[in-house]
CSV table of C-alpha atoms in Angstrom, one decimal:
chain,number,residue,atom,x,y,z
A,9,ASP,CA,-10.5,-12.1,12.3
A,10,THR,CA,-6.8,-12.2,12.6
A,11,GLY,CA,-6.0,-9.5,10.0
A,12,VAL,CA,-4.8,-5.9,10.5
A,13,SER,CA,-7.4,-3.8,12.3
A,14,GLN,CA,-7.7,-0.1,12.2
A,15,ASP,CA,-9.9,2.2,14.2
A,16,PRO,CA,-11.9,4.3,13.4
A,17,ARG,CA,-12.8,3.5,9.8
A,18,HIS,CA,-13.9,7.1,9.2
A,19,LYS,CA,-13.2,10.4,11.0
A,20,ILE,CA,-14.5,13.8,10.2
A,21,THR,CA,-12.8,16.6,12.1
A,22,LYS,CA,-12.7,20.4,12.0
A,23,ARG,CA,-9.5,22.1,10.8
A,24,GLY,CA,-7.2,22.7,13.8
A,25,GLN,CA,-8.4,19.8,15.8
A,26,ASN,CA,-6.2,16.8,16.9
A,27,VAL,CA,-7.0,13.3,15.8
A,28,THR,CA,-5.6,9.9,16.8
A,29,PHE,CA,-5.9,6.7,14.9
A,30,ARG,CA,-5.2,3.2,16.1
A,31,CYS,CA,-3.8,0.1,14.3
A,32,ASP,CA,-3.7,-3.4,15.7
A,33,PRO,CA,-1.3,-5.5,13.5
A,34,ILE,CA,-1.3,-9.2,13.0
A,35,SER,CA,-0.1,-10.5,16.3
A,36,GLU,CA,3.0,-12.4,15.2
A,37,HIS,CA,4.3,-9.5,13.0
A,38,ASN,CA,7.0,-7.3,14.5
A,39,ARG,CA,7.0,-4.7,11.7
A,40,LEU,CA,4.3,-2.1,11.5
A,41,TYR,CA,4.0,0.6,8.8
A,42,TRP,CA,1.9,3.7,8.3
A,43,TYR,CA,1.0,4.9,4.8
A,44,ARG,CA,-1.2,7.8,3.5
A,45,GLN,CA,-3.2,7.5,0.3
A,46,THR,CA,-5.1,10.2,-1.6
A,47,LEU,CA,-7.6,9.6,-4.3
A,48,GLY,CA,-6.1,8.2,-7.5
A,49,GLN,CA,-2.7,7.8,-6.0
A,50,GLY,CA,-0.7,4.9,-4.6
A,51,PRO,CA,0.1,4.8,-0.9
A,52,GLU,CA,2.9,7.1,0.4
A,53,PHE,CA,5.2,5.8,3.1
A,54,LEU,CA,5.0,7.7,6.4
A,55,THR,CA,6.9,5.7,9.0
A,56,TYR,CA,7.6,2.2,10.2
A,57,PHE,CA,8.4,0.3,13.5
A,58,GLN,CA,10.2,-2.8,14.3
A,59,ASN,CA,8.8,-3.9,17.6
A,60,GLU,CA,8.6,-0.7,19.6
A,61,ALA,CA,11.4,1.2,17.8
A,62,GLN,CA,10.5,3.7,15.1
A,63,LEU,CA,13.2,3.1,12.5
A,64,GLU,CA,12.3,5.4,9.7
A,65,LYS,CA,10.2,8.5,9.1
A,66,SER,CA,9.4,10.0,5.7
A,67,ARG,CA,10.1,13.6,4.9
A,68,LEU,CA,6.4,13.8,4.4
A,69,LEU,CA,5.8,13.4,8.1
A,70,SER,CA,5.7,16.9,9.4
A,71,ASP,CA,6.1,18.0,13.0
A,72,ARG,CA,2.3,17.7,13.4
A,73,PHE,CA,2.4,14.0,12.9
A,74,SER,CA,3.6,11.6,15.6
A,75,ALA,CA,3.4,7.8,15.8
A,76,GLU,CA,4.0,5.4,18.6
A,77,ARG,CA,4.1,1.7,19.3
A,78,PRO,CA,4.6,1.6,23.0
A,79,LYS,CA,4.7,-2.1,23.7
A,80,GLY,CA,5.5,-3.4,20.2
A,81,SER,CA,2.0,-4.4,19.6
A,82,PHE,CA,-0.7,-1.8,18.6
A,83,SER,CA,0.3,1.6,17.2
A,84,THR,CA,-1.2,5.1,17.2
A,85,LEU,CA,-0.8,7.9,14.7
A,86,GLU,CA,-1.7,11.4,15.9
A,87,ILE,CA,-2.1,14.4,13.8
A,88,GLN,CA,-2.1,17.7,15.6
A,89,ARG,CA,-3.7,20.9,14.3
A,90,THR,CA,-5.2,19.2,11.3
A,91,GLU,CA,-5.3,20.9,7.9
A,92,GLN,CA,-7.5,20.3,4.9
A,93,GLY,CA,-4.5,18.8,3.1
A,94,ASP,CA,-4.4,16.1,5.7
A,95,SER,CA,-7.6,14.6,4.3
A,96,ALA,CA,-6.7,11.2,3.0
A,97,MET,CA,-6.9,7.5,3.8
A,98,TYR,CA,-4.4,6.4,6.4
A,99,LEU,CA,-3.3,2.8,6.0
A,100,CYS,CA,-1.5,0.6,8.4
A,101,ALA,CA,0.3,-2.6,7.4
A,102,SER,CA,2.3,-5.3,9.2
A,103,SER,CA,4.8,-7.9,8.3
A,104,PHE,CA,7.6,-10.1,9.7
A,105,SER,CA,10.9,-8.4,9.7
A,106,GLY,CA,13.0,-9.5,6.8
A,107,ARG,CA,9.9,-10.3,4.8
A,108,THR,CA,8.6,-7.9,2.2
A,109,GLU,CA,5.1,-9.2,2.1
A,110,ALA,CA,2.9,-6.9,4.2
A,111,PHE,CA,-0.7,-7.1,5.0
A,112,PHE,CA,-2.8,-3.9,5.1
A,113,GLY,CA,-5.8,-2.9,7.2
A,114,GLN,CA,-8.9,-1.4,5.9
A,115,GLY,CA,-7.7,2.1,6.5
A,116,THR,CA,-9.0,5.2,8.3
A,117,ARG,CA,-10.5,7.7,6.1
A,118,LEU,CA,-9.9,11.2,7.4
A,119,THR,CA,-11.9,14.2,6.3
A,120,VAL,CA,-10.9,17.7,7.5
A,121,VAL,CA,-13.5,20.3,7.1
B,104,GLN,CA,9.7,12.0,-13.5
B,105,LYS,CA,8.1,9.5,-11.1
B,106,GLU,CA,10.2,6.5,-10.1
B,107,VAL,CA,7.3,4.2,-11.0
B,108,GLU,CA,4.8,4.8,-13.8
B,109,GLN,CA,1.5,3.1,-14.1
B,110,ASP,CA,-1.4,4.0,-16.5
B,111,PRO,CA,-4.4,5.0,-14.3
B,112,GLY,CA,-6.9,3.7,-16.8
B,113,PRO,CA,-9.7,2.9,-16.5
B,114,LEU,CA,-9.3,-0.3,-18.4
B,115,SER,CA,-12.6,-1.9,-19.4
B,116,VAL,CA,-12.7,-5.4,-20.8
B,117,PRO,CA,-15.4,-8.1,-21.2
B,118,GLU,CA,-15.7,-11.0,-18.8
B,119,GLY,CA,-13.4,-13.9,-19.8
B,120,ALA,CA,-10.8,-11.7,-21.4
B,121,ILE,CA,-7.1,-11.8,-20.6
B,122,VAL,CA,-6.1,-8.6,-18.8
B,123,SER,CA,-2.6,-7.2,-19.0
B,124,LEU,CA,-1.6,-4.5,-16.4
B,125,ASN,CA,1.8,-2.9,-16.5
B,126,CYS,CA,4.3,-0.7,-14.7
B,127,THR,CA,7.6,0.8,-15.7
B,128,TYR,CA,10.3,2.0,-13.4
B,129,SER,CA,13.5,4.0,-13.8
B,130,ASN,CA,15.8,2.9,-11.0
B,131,SER,CA,17.6,-0.4,-11.5
B,132,ALA,CA,18.1,-0.6,-7.7
B,133,PHE,CA,14.5,-2.0,-7.3
B,134,GLN,CA,14.8,-5.7,-6.3
B,135,TYR,CA,11.3,-6.7,-5.1
B,136,PHE,CA,8.1,-6.4,-7.1
B,137,MET,CA,4.6,-6.7,-5.9
B,138,TRP,CA,1.1,-6.4,-7.2
B,139,TYR,CA,-1.7,-5.3,-4.9
B,140,ARG,CA,-5.5,-5.3,-5.5
B,141,GLN,CA,-7.6,-2.6,-3.9
B,142,TYR,CA,-11.3,-2.5,-3.9
B,143,SER,CA,-13.0,0.8,-3.4
B,144,ARG,CA,-12.7,2.2,0.1
B,145,LYS,CA,-10.6,-0.8,1.2
B,146,GLY,CA,-7.0,-1.4,2.0
B,147,PRO,CA,-4.6,-2.9,-0.6
B,148,GLU,CA,-4.5,-6.7,-0.7
B,149,LEU,CA,-1.2,-8.4,-1.7
B,150,LEU,CA,-1.7,-10.6,-4.9
B,151,MET,CA,1.8,-11.4,-6.1
B,152,TYR,CA,5.3,-11.0,-5.0
B,153,THR,CA,8.4,-11.6,-7.1
B,154,TYR,CA,12.1,-11.1,-6.7
B,155,SER,CA,13.8,-12.1,-9.9
B,156,SER,CA,13.2,-11.6,-13.6
B,157,GLY,CA,10.8,-14.1,-15.1
B,158,ASN,CA,7.3,-15.3,-14.5
B,159,LYS,CA,5.4,-16.4,-11.4
B,160,GLU,CA,2.0,-17.9,-11.6
B,161,ASP,CA,-0.7,-18.2,-9.0
B,162,GLY,CA,-4.1,-19.5,-10.2
B,163,ARG,CA,-5.5,-17.1,-12.8
B,164,PHE,CA,-2.7,-14.5,-12.1
B,165,THR,CA,0.8,-14.3,-13.6
B,166,ALA,CA,3.4,-11.8,-12.6
B,167,GLN,CA,6.2,-11.0,-15.0
B,168,VAL,CA,9.3,-9.1,-14.3
B,169,ASP,CA,11.8,-7.9,-17.0
B,170,LYS,CA,14.6,-6.2,-15.1
B,171,SER,CA,16.5,-5.4,-18.3
B,172,SER,CA,13.6,-3.3,-19.6
B,173,LYS,CA,12.5,-2.1,-16.2
B,174,TYR,CA,9.0,-3.4,-16.9
B,175,ILE,CA,6.7,-5.5,-14.8
B,176,SER,CA,3.3,-7.0,-15.8
B,177,LEU,CA,0.4,-8.7,-14.2
B,178,PHE,CA,-1.8,-10.9,-16.3
B,179,ILE,CA,-5.3,-12.1,-15.3
B,180,ARG,CA,-6.8,-15.0,-17.2
B,181,ASP,CA,-10.5,-15.7,-17.5
B,182,SER,CA,-11.3,-12.3,-15.9
B,183,GLN,CA,-14.4,-12.1,-13.7
B,184,PRO,CA,-16.5,-9.1,-12.7
B,185,SER,CA,-15.2,-9.7,-9.2
B,186,ASP,CA,-11.7,-8.8,-10.5
B,187,SER,CA,-13.0,-5.2,-11.0
B,188,ALA,CA,-10.7,-3.1,-8.7
B,189,THR,CA,-7.7,-0.9,-8.8
B,190,TYR,CA,-4.4,-2.8,-9.3
B,191,LEU,CA,-1.2,-1.2,-7.8
B,192,CYS,CA,2.3,-2.2,-8.4
B,193,ALA,CA,4.8,-1.7,-5.6
B,194,LEU,CA,8.5,-1.9,-5.8
B,195,GLU,CA,11.2,-2.1,-3.1
B,196,LYS,CA,14.9,-1.3,-3.2
B,197,ASP,CA,16.1,-2.9,0.0
B,198,SER,CA,14.8,-4.8,3.0
B,199,ASN,CA,13.7,-1.6,4.8
B,200,TYR,CA,10.4,-2.0,3.2
B,201,GLN,CA,10.0,1.5,1.8
B,202,LEU,CA,7.7,0.6,-1.0
B,203,ILE,CA,7.4,2.9,-4.0
B,204,TRP,CA,4.0,2.6,-5.5
B,205,GLY,CA,2.4,3.1,-8.9
B,206,ALA,CA,-0.7,5.3,-9.0
B,207,GLY,CA,-2.8,2.2,-9.7
B,208,THR,CA,-4.8,1.1,-12.8
B,209,LYS,CA,-8.6,0.9,-12.4
B,210,LEU,CA,-9.9,-2.3,-14.0
B,211,ILE,CA,-13.5,-2.8,-15.0
B,212,ILE,CA,-14.7,-6.3,-16.1
B,213,LYS,CA,-18.0,-6.1,-17.9
B,214,PRO,CA,-20.4,-9.1,-17.5
């Protein structure tokens, strides 16, 4: 399977714990995006990378959220001190730079209890 | 007011019907228009991508953009039960790929 891969698919964590998600984009793609989606809503943009550089961060991305793409390949999204409001589907997508068509992974569903 | 408005549905139609899904937007700066399909508990899947006003056809799917009215549509011909999903429109203002999404319309095709 050469699509976008996300791990884990599901995560249940207690409030206050830290969680980390991983995204492996399509190998030829140099852009990688993170989105968050809650039930009944479209995805909300969080941040994106071109190669290893993080070029844009949404105002939605509080200090508790950090994303990395150390070698311009896979990316991680960490949420520190999770809150119940962080419960959502976290989606990763990738594309070629200059191309708008992006391909999404299956998402990581986070539940904070 | 949201930048992109989309009726959440659900929209229920019989198999074989022509389906019309729509979004309206308020900002004329949007240049790129996309339709994604999302099955339950899955990531969105790109269906159609258009840049200019007019129609674009791909198999049973037709995307229509009317920039003067700030209105975009997705038509599905000969609808199948497997088309049952949530359909999201996504719009982009520039090449930085900050997509602005509609809330999605849940479509149900009854056999």
